[in-house]
Amino acid sequence: GAGVGPFYKVAIDEDPMQVYHYGGLRTFLLEEMVEGPELDEPIIRVMEKVNLAYLDASLPDGPYTLTLTVLDTNSRRYSSASISISKDSVNEYNTNVTGADLTSCPEVRGASKGAEDECSSRCLRGTCRKGACLCEADWFGEFCDKDLHDDSIYLPDTNPAATQWSCHQANHFRKGCETLNEMLRETQFSQGGASCKERGGLQAFHADTVSAFGINLRSLAIALGRSLQSGRPLTVGFPWSCLQHERCPEGRYTCYFQHLANCPEDGEIPSCGWKDDNQELDLARPAIGADFLDQISAPETFHPVISENSSVVSDALVFIDTKVADPNGQLRNFGTMSGASLKLLGGTRWLKHPMGTIKVLDLSRGQISFGEYITLSQHYTVFVWLEWKPSDVAARSVAKTSGGAAIAVQEGHRRLGIYTMGNKSHEAEFLPCGYEITVVGWQLVMAVGTMSLDGTAVSRFFVNNHYVGESQGNQANQKLMGFGYASQGPGFLSMAGVWDRVLDERERTSLWESTRGYFGLQDGFVSTKQRGGGVLKGQRNHTVAMTSTPPEFKIKGTQWWMSHALQFVMRPNEDLQRLLRQAKRAVRFRENMLGVHVRHGEACDVVNNRKCFQADEILPAIRTMVDKYKLSGVYVATDSPSILDRFRESEPSIDWTSLEAFDRNQLNSGWTQMLMTRIGRIDRRVVAESSFIDIFLLSETEAMVGQFSSAFFRTAFALSVAEKGYVPPYTGLDGPPSW
C-alpha cells in the first residue's frame, strides 16, 4: 500500500552569480527516483510541491534506494539526498524502528565511576544502576535507607520530584505492572467473559456497612488479590449503603468507579467470603518454615525450647510459650509458679496467621494477668518475644508492675526503657535506656534489673541478644502483674519469661539461639540504620495485605501491591472524573501543594487507640514541609469544622484551601459517622462525594501530613505512590505507612 514520509529538508546552495543570472524568486521542483533489483529501470517523476513522498502501490516487494533531487524550472539540478527503503506487503509494519525508550531517565550525576562508587557505598537496601539506587521491596529514599514499615517521617533534603534518581526509582517501581495488567485482563476482562464461568465464576465483594470507607477500600484491594490468586473474577456487590442516594439508588460501586470485570451482574452473585475484621495490623507475620508446622499440633510434652534450655527454664518463675496451649486456648506456665492461673483480659485474642505458621496473642488492646502477682527481687530478668505494634500514640507497656513497667516504650515515642512511679507524685516517670525500637519483625527484648550495695538501681536492656543501653532505675521489690496493659498494649506476644536472678551471657545466648529460628532470624541479619553493625532487625512485616498478594508480586512488597491494587479498583468513571475537575476549580487546587488529613470525631479515642491531634500539634510539621520544599499552598481534608480556622489564624501567610461548601458540623454530632450515614441523619451523597474528592486530591499533592492509622489517609498515600512511582515526603503523626 501507499506509505507516507519521511520528511526531508534539502538545502539549496547557490552562489551570488546564479542568483544574478536566474533571479532570486524562482520555482523549485523535486525529482523522485526509485531504484532497486526488482525494477528493470528506475522510476522517476517530478513533483511541484515538496511536502511528502509516497510509493506507488504497484511497486514490487524488495529493497530500494530513494533519491530526492531539487530542480528548477529550467531543469538545473541542485542538492540531492538518498535513503534506503524496503517494501514488504506480507509482514506487518514494524513500528519499533529506532528502539528508543521514551521514558529513559538521565544519568544521575553523570553516572561517572565516582558517582557509581558513591552510590554503591551508600545504597543500603538496593542495587545501583546509572548512579541511582534501585530499592528492594518496601525500602525507599535516595539510598534505599528508609523503611515503609518503620519510618514515620520522611523529609529528604530535596523534594524527590526535582531529582534524577526519583525517575530511575519510578521506572523500577513500575516493573511488574505489565504482568499485573495481563493478569487483570485474563481474570477480570477475559475475552468473551470466559473467566466469568470458570473455576466457580464471578464472585462479589460486599462492603462492611459498619466500617468506614477507607477500610472498605483496603478490603476491596485485598479481595482483588485473593481473586487473582484463585483465578476467579471479582466485582462489587450492591447495595453499598454509603453510596445509596437519589443519584445512585441501587448503591452500585459503578456510580463512581469503572467496572472491575466484564462479567454480567445480577443479584445472585455469590460472596467472595472475605471478611476484613480490621486486622491489617492485628495478624501475626509468617516467619518460619514448614518444619515448625508439625510442632504446633504436637503433644504438649514435646517442647524443644524448654528441653534445650532446661537448666534456664527450671528456675524461671514464669515461662510462657503461645505455641503450647490447650485446645481451649488456655496458656500454660512452664515456670515454678505452674499452679498460678494466667488470665487473658481486655481485648486479648489468639491469632493464627492466614498462611498458618505461628500462633500468637494479640496484646494490642489487652493483657495477660497473673492470678498470683510476682514480687520482683533486687536482681531479676524479664524477657519477651514480641512484635511491637506500629502506632506511637500510646505507651507500650510490656511487663506491668505495681510501680510502673519493667519493659516499656514511651508514649508518643519509640524510646525503650521503664516506667516508674515518682516519689513525690503518682504520675509515672519514663526512664529511657538510650535505644529507639524498630516496629519491624519479631524481637527478643530482655530487661535485667540489678541493685548495688549502695542502693543504685539499674535496668540493662538487650534486643536480639545485643546490649542496647540501660535505665537508671528498675522495678525491684515491685509486684509484676502480667504482660501488656489494656490501652497501653505492646503488640503481638509469643514467648515471655521471668526470673528472680540475672541470666548470665551464656544463658541469654542459649535462649536467643534456641528460639530465633521460630521467627525467621536464623541468618541474614540486617542493621536497622547502617551496614555492618547496630541492632539486628527481623524480616519484613507480612500483614494480611501480603498474604493476599499474588505469588508473582510478593517479592515487590506490600506497598507495591496495595498501591497498584487500589489504583485499579479506584479508577474513576467519567462522572467522578468530571466531579474531580469541578472540585479542583472550586478549591483552587494546583501543583506543588501539601496535603493534610485531620480526622477527629469518634475515630480517635481510647477504644480505637488513636489520638486526636490538634492544630498546634500539626502546624510544626506543616511549616517545616512548606518552607523546606517551597510548596504553593496546603489542601486540608478533614471532618473537623474548626481545624481549618485554627490553621488560618495561626499561619495567615500560608494559602489554605479545602472543600468549603461542605458543612462539617453535621459530622460531629457525637454519633459515629457510619451510623449517621446509614440512618440518613447526614447527606449520603455529600459525604460520599466529598470523601472521593478528598482522597484523590490528597493523592495528587506533592507531600503529605496525616495519621497512617487512618485507612483513608493510607489509601490516599498509596494512590500517590502508585501515580508518582516513588515515595513523596511525608509526616506520619502516629506511625509509619505500613500495610
XYZ file of C-alpha atoms in Angstrom:
739
model
C 0.000 0.000 0.000
C 0.951 3.639 -0.014
C 3.404 4.865 2.604
C 3.874 8.380 3.951
C 7.152 10.044 4.886
C 9.744 10.611 5.988
C 10.006 14.378 5.503
C 13.233 15.990 4.282
C 14.623 19.478 4.252
C 17.032 19.818 1.297
C 19.411 22.754 1.387
C 19.888 24.632 -1.917
C 23.311 26.209 -2.184
C 23.591 28.980 -4.805
C 26.413 31.394 -5.433
C 25.644 35.105 -5.970
C 26.211 34.843 -9.746
C 23.431 32.226 -10.098
C 21.047 34.492 -8.273
C 22.122 37.402 -10.516
C 21.632 35.436 -13.750
C 18.483 33.451 -12.934
C 16.759 35.636 -10.335
C 16.151 35.127 -6.605
C 12.458 34.266 -6.789
C 12.230 31.021 -8.726
C 10.065 27.887 -8.620
C 11.795 24.684 -7.500
C 10.693 21.145 -8.255
C 11.528 17.810 -6.611
C 12.657 14.810 -8.650
C 11.947 11.425 -7.073
C 13.948 8.436 -8.331
C 13.408 4.889 -7.046
C 15.985 2.209 -7.910
C 16.055 -1.489 -6.983
C 16.835 -5.032 -8.160
C 13.133 -5.701 -8.718
C 12.904 -2.871 -11.309
C 14.012 -3.070 -14.913
C 14.752 0.634 -14.856
C 14.475 3.427 -12.280
C 11.115 5.044 -11.631
C 11.462 8.800 -11.995
C 8.864 11.513 -11.529
C 8.899 15.213 -10.787
C 6.616 16.903 -8.208
C 5.830 20.580 -7.824
C 5.387 20.598 -4.019
C 7.961 19.385 -1.555
C 5.573 18.136 1.149
C 5.633 14.337 1.145
C 6.988 11.381 -0.742
C 4.867 8.310 -1.481
C 5.425 4.944 -3.084
C 3.125 3.556 -5.750
C 1.068 0.551 -4.569
C 2.204 -1.409 -7.613
C 5.841 -1.347 -6.534
C 7.084 -4.963 -6.054
C 8.300 -6.129 -2.629
C 12.039 -5.664 -2.085
C 14.799 -3.185 -1.142
C 15.151 0.170 -2.901
C 17.105 3.394 -2.920
C 15.061 6.591 -2.974
C 16.880 9.704 -4.251
C 15.341 13.154 -3.980
C 16.893 15.903 -6.125
C 15.978 19.579 -6.287
C 15.407 21.031 -9.782
C 14.401 24.425 -11.003
C 12.033 25.060 -13.905
C 14.990 25.103 -16.275
C 15.933 21.544 -15.146
C 19.067 22.770 -13.437
C 19.989 20.237 -10.706
C 20.871 21.306 -7.150
C 21.279 19.349 -3.882
C 20.152 15.716 -3.532
C 19.610 13.170 -0.705
C 19.296 9.359 -0.764
C 17.832 6.816 1.709
C 17.399 3.023 1.682
C 13.844 1.766 1.858
C 12.051 -1.564 1.526
C 8.552 -2.803 0.814
C 7.028 -5.928 2.406
C 3.328 -6.498 1.746
C 3.220 -9.739 3.791
C 4.649 -8.873 7.217
C 3.028 -6.322 9.485
C 4.689 -2.942 9.511
C 7.298 -2.788 12.278
C 6.901 0.373 14.305
C 9.907 -0.339 16.532
C 12.355 1.192 14.108
C 14.691 3.002 16.484
C 14.132 1.009 19.695
C 14.080 4.319 21.581
C 12.813 4.306 25.177
C 10.739 7.442 25.600
C 10.750 7.042 29.417
C 14.505 6.687 29.804
C 15.955 8.756 32.647
C 19.041 10.976 32.679
C 22.090 9.511 34.347
C 22.461 10.543 37.979
C 25.389 12.936 38.457
C 26.687 11.820 35.089
C 26.958 8.230 36.308
C 30.730 8.593 36.430
C 32.810 5.962 38.171
C 32.960 8.215 41.226
C 29.193 8.573 41.266
C 28.753 4.808 40.923
C 31.192 4.236 43.777
C 29.316 6.721 45.979
C 26.011 5.049 45.160
C 27.402 1.570 45.863
C 28.862 2.627 49.191
C 25.682 4.371 50.398
C 22.956 2.222 48.824
C 21.706 0.299 51.889
C 18.900 -1.924 50.566
C 19.097 -1.738 46.784
C 21.206 -2.062 43.632
C 22.961 0.791 41.820
C 22.099 1.425 38.166
C 23.383 4.515 36.306
C 24.174 6.168 39.611
C 20.707 5.576 41.112
C 19.912 3.215 43.986
C 17.006 0.939 42.989
C 15.324 -0.256 46.165
C 14.273 -3.650 47.444
C 10.655 -4.208 48.403
C 9.241 -1.619 50.834
C 12.520 0.320 51.097
C 12.763 3.813 49.679
C 14.734 7.064 49.651
C 17.705 8.179 47.554
C 19.903 5.439 49.019
C 17.123 2.983 49.946
C 17.751 3.521 53.653
C 14.146 4.282 54.621
C 11.661 1.601 55.646
C 7.941 1.946 54.909
C 7.165 -0.331 57.853
C 9.328 1.577 60.305
C 9.892 5.236 59.359
C 7.135 7.591 60.491
C 8.733 10.680 58.928
C 10.459 11.150 55.573
C 11.864 14.635 54.927
C 14.678 14.376 52.367
C 16.850 17.435 51.773
C 15.473 17.781 48.242
C 11.973 17.030 47.028
C 12.309 13.742 45.092
C 10.223 15.258 42.277
C 13.162 17.572 41.484
C 15.789 14.815 41.385
C 17.129 12.484 38.705
C 17.275 9.423 40.961
C 13.487 9.520 41.510
C 12.995 8.976 37.761
C 15.059 5.778 37.896
C 13.245 4.598 41.029
C 9.866 5.304 39.421
C 10.759 3.174 36.391
C 11.985 0.448 38.728
C 8.794 0.660 40.812
C 6.631 0.189 37.723
C 8.318 -3.064 36.768
C 5.748 -5.791 37.107
C 2.839 -3.595 36.021
C 2.645 -5.257 32.593
C 2.385 -8.672 34.259
C -0.302 -7.358 36.619
C -2.252 -5.840 33.729
C -2.110 -9.144 31.865
C -3.444 -10.988 34.933
C -6.265 -8.457 35.233
C -7.138 -8.898 31.558
C -7.210 -12.683 31.868
C -9.186 -12.790 35.129
C -11.298 -9.628 35.196
C -11.709 -8.934 31.473
C -11.311 -12.275 29.716
C -12.267 -12.404 26.057
C -15.930 -13.230 25.752
C -16.182 -13.362 29.558
C -14.717 -16.874 29.651
C -13.458 -16.488 33.241
C -16.948 -15.493 34.410
C -17.935 -19.163 34.495
C -14.602 -20.911 35.058
C -13.280 -22.001 38.487
C -16.517 -21.132 40.229
C -17.238 -17.988 38.233
C -17.833 -14.415 39.298
C -17.753 -13.529 42.979
C -18.692 -10.324 44.764
C -17.089 -8.233 47.489
C -19.734 -6.844 49.840
C -18.826 -3.737 51.791
C -18.966 -3.834 55.567
C -21.735 -1.363 56.408
C -20.228 -0.722 59.839
C -16.665 0.096 58.761
C -15.528 3.400 57.303
C -14.987 3.996 53.598
C -11.179 3.758 53.764
C -11.310 0.367 55.485
C -13.670 -0.995 52.843
C -11.425 0.225 50.040
C -8.478 -1.547 51.631
C -10.553 -4.705 51.991
C -11.607 -4.470 48.339
C -7.943 -4.288 47.247
C -7.151 -7.314 49.403
C -10.134 -9.203 47.971
C -8.832 -8.449 44.462
C -5.534 -10.106 45.342
C -7.247 -13.224 46.580
C -9.403 -13.322 43.468
C -6.349 -13.163 41.213
C -4.773 -15.968 43.228
C -7.828 -18.172 42.653
C -8.340 -17.099 39.034
C -11.920 -16.002 39.748
C -13.144 -12.561 38.643
C -14.301 -10.119 41.308
C -16.988 -7.477 41.300
C -18.515 -5.259 43.992
C -21.852 -6.321 45.431
C -24.679 -3.870 45.911
C -26.197 -2.005 47.537
C -23.219 -0.310 49.228
C -25.137 1.727 51.782
C -22.835 4.759 51.882
C -23.231 5.124 48.075
C -27.007 4.722 48.036
C -28.708 8.063 47.394
C -31.014 9.726 44.884
C -28.362 9.788 42.139
C -27.290 6.211 42.838
C -30.497 4.491 44.037
C -29.118 0.942 43.880
C -25.920 1.848 45.715
C -23.710 0.487 42.950
C -19.953 0.968 43.020
C -20.089 1.783 39.309
C -21.943 5.024 40.048
C -18.474 6.470 40.652
C -15.899 3.909 39.542
C -15.230 1.855 36.439
C -16.341 -1.767 36.239
C -13.971 -4.226 37.896
C -14.889 -7.020 35.439
C -16.735 -7.567 32.171
C -18.987 -10.253 33.639
C -22.779 -9.763 33.650
C -24.059 -8.876 37.120
C -27.237 -9.786 38.943
C -28.470 -10.034 42.497
C -27.391 -13.664 42.867
C -23.622 -13.240 42.674
C -22.047 -15.326 45.470
C -19.950 -13.520 48.055
C -16.182 -13.931 47.883
C -16.342 -14.799 51.581
C -13.613 -12.346 52.501
C -14.027 -10.772 55.930
C -11.622 -7.995 56.781
C -12.256 -7.684 60.530
C -9.950 -4.655 60.556
C -6.899 -6.866 61.047
C -4.295 -5.372 58.753
C -2.143 -4.804 61.812
C -3.712 -7.438 64.047
C -2.290 -10.551 62.434
C 0.950 -12.305 63.191
C 3.603 -12.356 60.467
C 4.872 -15.571 58.847
C 8.467 -16.152 59.780
C 9.209 -19.872 59.919
C 9.405 -22.910 57.709
C 7.201 -25.954 57.248
C 9.216 -27.939 59.784
C 7.564 -25.921 62.536
C 4.008 -26.585 61.375
C 4.118 -30.053 62.881
C 5.151 -28.622 66.227
C 2.007 -26.514 66.503
C -0.175 -29.596 66.905
C 2.455 -31.733 68.615
C 1.824 -33.165 72.096
C 2.283 -30.621 74.842
C 5.001 -32.727 76.448
C 7.211 -32.044 73.407
C 8.751 -28.613 73.797
C 12.167 -28.182 72.125
C 12.789 -24.708 73.521
C 12.188 -25.789 77.082
C 14.080 -29.068 76.749
C 17.055 -27.322 75.145
C 17.049 -24.679 77.884
C 16.006 -26.935 80.741
C 18.672 -25.523 83.058
C 17.492 -21.977 82.331
C 13.755 -22.630 82.443
C 13.857 -24.863 85.505
C 14.077 -21.941 87.930
C 12.005 -19.430 85.946
C 9.080 -18.079 87.925
C 7.046 -17.769 84.727
C 7.765 -19.156 81.267
C 5.056 -18.748 78.608
C 5.037 -20.011 75.036
C 1.892 -19.341 72.983
C 2.700 -22.282 70.711
C 1.920 -24.614 73.602
C -1.648 -24.183 74.833
C -4.581 -26.485 75.412
C -7.459 -26.729 72.892
C -9.439 -24.156 74.869
C -6.743 -21.549 74.361
C -5.512 -21.624 77.969
C -1.898 -20.595 78.430
C 0.461 -22.918 80.266
C 3.131 -21.675 82.619
C 6.257 -23.837 82.489
C 7.866 -21.924 85.356
C 7.991 -22.733 89.068
C 4.674 -20.933 89.590
C 2.963 -23.538 87.429
C -0.073 -23.533 89.685
C -0.743 -19.835 89.129
C -3.510 -19.119 86.643
C -2.885 -16.941 83.610
C -5.892 -14.845 82.604
C -6.445 -13.136 79.247
C -8.113 -9.779 79.883
C -9.378 -6.839 77.826
C -9.160 -7.178 74.060
C -6.628 -10.026 74.143
C -7.203 -12.645 71.477
C -5.497 -15.610 69.926
C -4.388 -15.124 66.349
C -3.067 -17.512 63.782
C -1.596 -16.174 60.598
C -3.726 -16.910 57.487
C -0.780 -18.794 55.988
C -0.770 -21.000 59.103
C 2.648 -20.576 60.654
C 2.652 -19.273 64.184
C 0.058 -18.822 66.892
C 0.367 -15.644 68.970
C -1.505 -13.470 71.430
C -2.635 -10.037 70.294
C -1.951 -7.704 73.222
C -2.536 -4.501 71.234
C -5.559 -3.800 73.425
C -5.302 -6.475 76.090
C -3.121 -8.134 78.703
C -2.078 -11.388 80.358
C -2.771 -11.177 84.068
C -1.179 -13.376 86.742
C -3.604 -14.940 89.166
C -0.839 -14.593 91.752
C 1.337 -11.486 91.488
C 5.119 -11.965 91.488
C 7.320 -9.753 93.657
C 10.480 -8.945 91.744
C 13.660 -9.385 93.767
C 16.568 -6.941 93.807
C 18.029 -8.878 90.874
C 15.675 -10.069 88.157
C 15.391 -10.863 84.445
C 12.313 -10.387 82.252
C 12.197 -11.306 78.551
C 9.572 -11.308 75.801
C 9.451 -12.370 72.171
C 7.190 -9.791 70.567
C 6.438 -7.676 67.556
C 5.744 -4.088 68.541
C 2.529 -2.501 67.295
C 3.296 0.348 64.867
C 1.280 3.139 66.486
C 3.338 5.592 68.569
C 0.341 7.349 70.157
C 0.010 5.440 73.451
C 2.725 3.945 75.622
C 3.605 0.289 75.034
C 3.816 -1.406 78.430
C 5.160 -4.963 78.287
C 5.890 -6.066 81.851
C 3.350 -4.184 84.013
C 4.161 -3.777 87.706
C 2.570 -2.147 90.707
C 5.195 0.604 90.376
C 5.171 1.127 86.604
C 6.561 -1.203 83.935
C 9.817 -3.186 83.789
C 9.823 -3.017 79.950
C 8.044 -0.196 78.137
C 8.152 2.225 75.216
C 7.461 5.864 75.977
C 4.155 7.420 74.978
C 4.413 9.290 71.680
C 7.935 7.966 71.029
C 9.904 4.791 70.340
C 12.258 5.084 73.287
C 12.804 1.834 75.164
C 13.078 1.935 78.952
C 11.000 1.614 82.115
C 8.094 3.451 83.707
C 8.360 4.138 87.424
C 6.126 5.986 89.856
C 7.680 9.270 91.012
C 8.450 9.686 94.698
C 6.502 12.918 95.047
C 3.565 12.167 92.785
C 1.539 9.294 91.470
C 2.373 10.157 87.856
C 4.535 7.668 86.016
C 8.012 8.814 85.000
C 9.736 7.308 81.985
C 13.425 6.401 82.286
C 14.928 5.737 78.812
C 17.794 3.349 78.157
C 19.064 5.260 75.112
C 17.675 2.954 72.413
C 14.783 3.506 69.998
C 12.845 0.441 68.909
C 12.021 -0.655 65.383
C 8.484 -1.907 64.749
C 9.577 -4.316 62.019
C 9.851 -8.015 62.733
C 9.891 -10.206 65.812
C 12.359 -9.264 68.551
C 13.648 -10.773 71.752
C 13.615 -7.946 74.296
C 15.183 -8.551 77.714
C 15.459 -6.344 80.802
C 17.945 -7.243 83.572
C 17.410 -5.380 86.829
C 20.176 -5.132 89.438
C 20.630 -3.348 92.766
C 24.114 -2.482 94.046
C 25.134 -2.415 97.719
C 24.785 1.356 97.826
C 21.200 1.106 96.603
C 21.847 2.134 92.966
C 19.195 0.569 90.728
C 19.871 -0.149 87.055
C 17.949 -1.856 84.241
C 20.096 -3.179 81.390
C 18.372 -3.875 78.084
C 19.168 -6.432 75.386
C 17.490 -6.689 71.963
C 18.142 -9.820 69.916
C 20.986 -10.652 72.314
C 22.661 -7.248 71.779
C 23.193 -4.852 74.670
C 21.446 -1.578 73.735
C 21.634 0.544 76.901
C 20.486 0.933 80.486
C 17.953 2.939 82.501
C 18.898 4.471 85.838
C 16.250 2.662 87.815
C 14.378 -0.634 87.936
C 11.308 -2.362 89.320
C 12.948 -4.262 92.197
C 10.575 -5.097 95.067
C 7.555 -4.257 92.873
C 4.793 -6.725 92.076
C 4.774 -7.971 88.485
C 1.106 -8.061 87.491
C 1.354 -9.505 83.986
C 2.264 -8.763 80.370
C 0.600 -5.939 78.463
C -1.759 -3.365 79.873
C -5.171 -2.571 78.302
C -4.836 0.780 76.472
C -1.016 0.505 76.576
C -0.763 -2.834 74.787
C 2.627 -3.618 73.205
C 1.567 -5.639 70.127
C 1.911 -9.392 69.450
C 3.474 -11.709 72.029
C 4.730 -15.259 71.514
C 7.044 -16.026 74.455
C 7.788 -14.487 77.834
C 9.678 -15.364 80.986
C 10.581 -14.041 84.451
C 13.484 -14.962 86.776
C 14.377 -13.690 90.248
C 18.028 -13.648 89.252
C 20.280 -12.317 86.495
C 20.728 -14.551 83.461
C 24.398 -14.665 82.513
C 25.719 -14.217 78.975
C 25.776 -17.950 78.256
C 22.139 -18.353 79.321
C 21.000 -15.312 77.340
C 22.779 -16.598 74.227
C 21.295 -20.075 74.660
C 17.778 -18.646 74.912
C 18.349 -16.477 71.825
C 19.868 -19.208 69.660
C 17.231 -21.812 70.537
C 14.243 -19.560 69.833
C 15.228 -17.234 66.998
C 14.540 -19.836 64.303
C 10.823 -19.715 65.066
C 10.761 -16.071 63.984
C 12.782 -16.242 60.790
C 16.005 -14.973 62.347
C 18.296 -17.863 61.502
C 20.594 -15.727 59.363
C 20.694 -12.742 57.026
C 20.579 -10.156 59.776
C 20.242 -6.520 58.776
C 21.117 -3.459 60.793
C 18.268 -1.040 61.377
C 20.289 2.054 60.492
C 23.629 1.154 58.944
C 25.655 -1.543 57.261
C 27.703 -3.987 59.222
C 26.621 -3.122 62.732
C 23.917 -1.990 65.100
C 20.927 -3.844 66.470
C 19.689 -6.705 64.323
C 16.319 -6.402 62.672
C 13.941 -9.124 61.580
C 12.287 -9.745 58.243
C 9.685 -7.576 56.521
C 6.269 -7.203 58.027
C 3.931 -9.769 56.459
C 0.449 -8.474 57.082
C -2.841 -9.729 55.709
C -2.162 -7.482 52.701
C 0.913 -9.561 51.891
C -0.914 -12.874 52.259
C -3.441 -11.684 49.684
C -0.744 -10.672 47.206
C -0.491 -12.965 44.161
C 2.742 -15.014 44.336
C 4.137 -13.246 41.263
C 4.296 -9.975 43.202
C 5.248 -10.958 46.753
C 8.841 -10.006 46.044
C 7.616 -6.484 45.222
C 6.347 -5.881 48.778
C 3.088 -4.764 50.369
C 3.326 -1.104 49.338
C 3.758 -2.031 45.681
C 0.808 -4.403 45.728
C -1.603 -2.238 47.713
C -0.728 0.876 45.681
C -1.448 -0.787 42.351
C -4.446 -2.778 43.595
C -6.067 0.380 44.986
C -5.236 2.267 41.813
C -7.095 -0.388 39.798
C -10.208 -0.708 41.966
C -10.463 3.095 42.277
C -10.373 4.032 38.590
C -12.901 6.894 38.457
C -15.618 6.769 35.810
C -16.474 9.771 33.634
C -18.921 11.204 36.188
C -16.384 11.095 39.003
C -13.659 12.497 36.730
C -15.947 15.423 35.909
C -16.690 15.929 39.608
C -12.961 15.960 40.413
C -12.264 18.579 37.714
C -15.037 20.791 39.067
C -13.786 20.368 42.638
C -10.239 21.347 41.647
C -11.523 24.586 40.170
C -13.706 25.251 43.206
C -10.875 24.851 45.744
C -8.180 26.433 43.513
C -6.202 23.208 43.538
C -2.844 23.444 41.796
C 0.516 21.742 41.551
C 3.147 21.722 44.301
C 0.724 21.659 47.238
C 0.936 19.978 50.649
C -1.866 17.553 51.514
C -3.016 17.398 55.156
C -5.566 14.941 56.554
C -7.033 15.576 60.019
C -9.509 13.015 61.376
C -11.414 13.966 64.525
C -14.840 12.838 65.683
C -15.410 9.371 67.112
C -12.454 7.734 65.332
C -9.782 8.906 67.747
C -10.490 7.610 71.219
C -9.152 5.053 73.656
C -11.115 2.225 72.035
C -9.630 2.917 68.603
C -6.184 3.544 70.114
C -5.931 6.772 68.142
C -5.301 10.316 69.225
C -6.971 13.486 68.009
C -4.101 15.773 67.019
C -4.906 19.444 67.481
C -3.851 22.321 65.238
C -0.865 23.365 67.357
C 0.456 19.774 67.253
C 0.194 19.524 63.457
C 1.373 23.016 62.485
C 5.121 22.436 63.127
C 5.143 19.613 60.562
C 3.198 21.762 58.086
C 5.538 24.748 58.486
C 8.596 22.554 58.053
C 7.379 20.969 54.841
C 6.002 24.169 53.269
C 9.294 26.000 53.901
C 11.577 23.085 53.044
C 10.006 22.295 49.683
C 8.682 25.777 48.789
C 5.130 24.464 48.483
C 2.482 26.741 46.963
C -0.298 26.012 49.435
C -1.979 23.455 51.688
C -5.029 21.350 50.882
C -6.802 20.187 54.062
C -9.101 17.145 54.113
C -10.890 16.972 57.459
C -14.110 16.206 59.254
C -13.447 18.981 61.783
C -15.371 22.240 61.254
C -12.858 24.296 63.252
C -9.425 22.927 62.358
C -9.124 24.979 59.143
C -9.993 28.189 61.031
C -7.265 27.442 63.573
C -4.748 26.802 60.821
C -5.571 30.109 59.127
C -5.432 32.056 62.369
C -2.035 30.615 63.275
C -0.442 30.843 59.812
C -2.177 33.537 57.732
C 0.754 33.683 55.277
C 0.050 30.127 54.085
C -2.541 29.661 51.350
C -5.053 27.206 52.882
C -7.791 25.538 50.883
C -10.442 22.889 51.476
C -13.936 21.850 50.402
C -15.522 24.930 51.941
C -19.044 24.206 50.677
C -19.299 21.078 52.847
C -20.764 21.770 56.302
C -18.677 19.552 58.566
C -20.698 20.303 61.697
C -23.063 17.509 60.671
C -20.174 15.029 61.046
C -19.625 15.837 64.711
C -22.954 15.140 66.391
C -21.440 12.621 68.811
C -22.677 9.625 66.833
C -20.470 7.556 64.563
C -20.368 8.846 61.011
C -21.180 5.436 59.523
C -24.263 5.107 61.743
C -25.465 8.609 60.842
C -24.922 7.830 57.162
C -26.854 4.556 57.339
C -29.898 6.050 59.115
C -29.952 9.125 56.895
C -29.003 11.729 59.501
C -26.462 13.172 57.077
C -26.499 13.517 53.294
C -25.047 10.302 51.879
C -24.261 11.830 48.503
C -22.382 14.763 50.008
C -20.422 12.524 52.378
C -19.548 10.021 49.628
C -18.534 12.581 47.024
C -16.571 14.732 49.470
C -14.693 11.589 50.532
C -13.802 10.786 46.925
C -12.676 14.349 46.258
C -10.545 14.471 49.406
C -8.859 11.132 48.812
C -7.980 11.857 45.164
C -6.842 15.433 45.771
C -4.669 14.330 48.682
C -3.059 11.760 46.402
C -2.139 14.475 43.879
C -0.303 16.682 46.375
C 3.489 16.955 46.451
C 3.914 15.966 50.130
C 1.583 14.674 52.859
C 0.854 15.016 56.594
C -1.601 12.822 58.498
C -2.224 9.749 60.622
C -1.385 6.445 58.963
C -3.596 4.677 61.493
C -6.374 6.064 59.286
C -7.116 3.727 56.369
C -8.434 6.758 54.481
C -5.103 8.608 54.666
C -3.121 5.448 53.968
C -5.214 4.859 50.840
C -4.534 8.399 49.585
C -0.829 7.851 50.243
C -0.860 4.541 48.340
C -2.543 6.192 45.337
C 0.106 8.912 45.429
C 2.923 6.338 45.381
C 1.257 4.428 42.530
C 0.939 7.575 40.427
C 4.389 9.018 41.163
C 6.331 5.772 41.257
C 8.337 6.949 44.270
C 7.583 7.822 47.899
C 6.856 11.542 48.382
C 7.906 13.425 51.545
C 5.549 12.675 54.428
C 4.980 13.076 58.148
C 3.078 10.276 59.872
C 1.745 11.765 63.078
C 1.216 8.389 64.746
C 3.366 5.835 62.948
C 4.638 4.540 59.587
C 2.585 3.850 56.407
C 2.756 0.098 56.914
C 0.101 -2.141 55.347
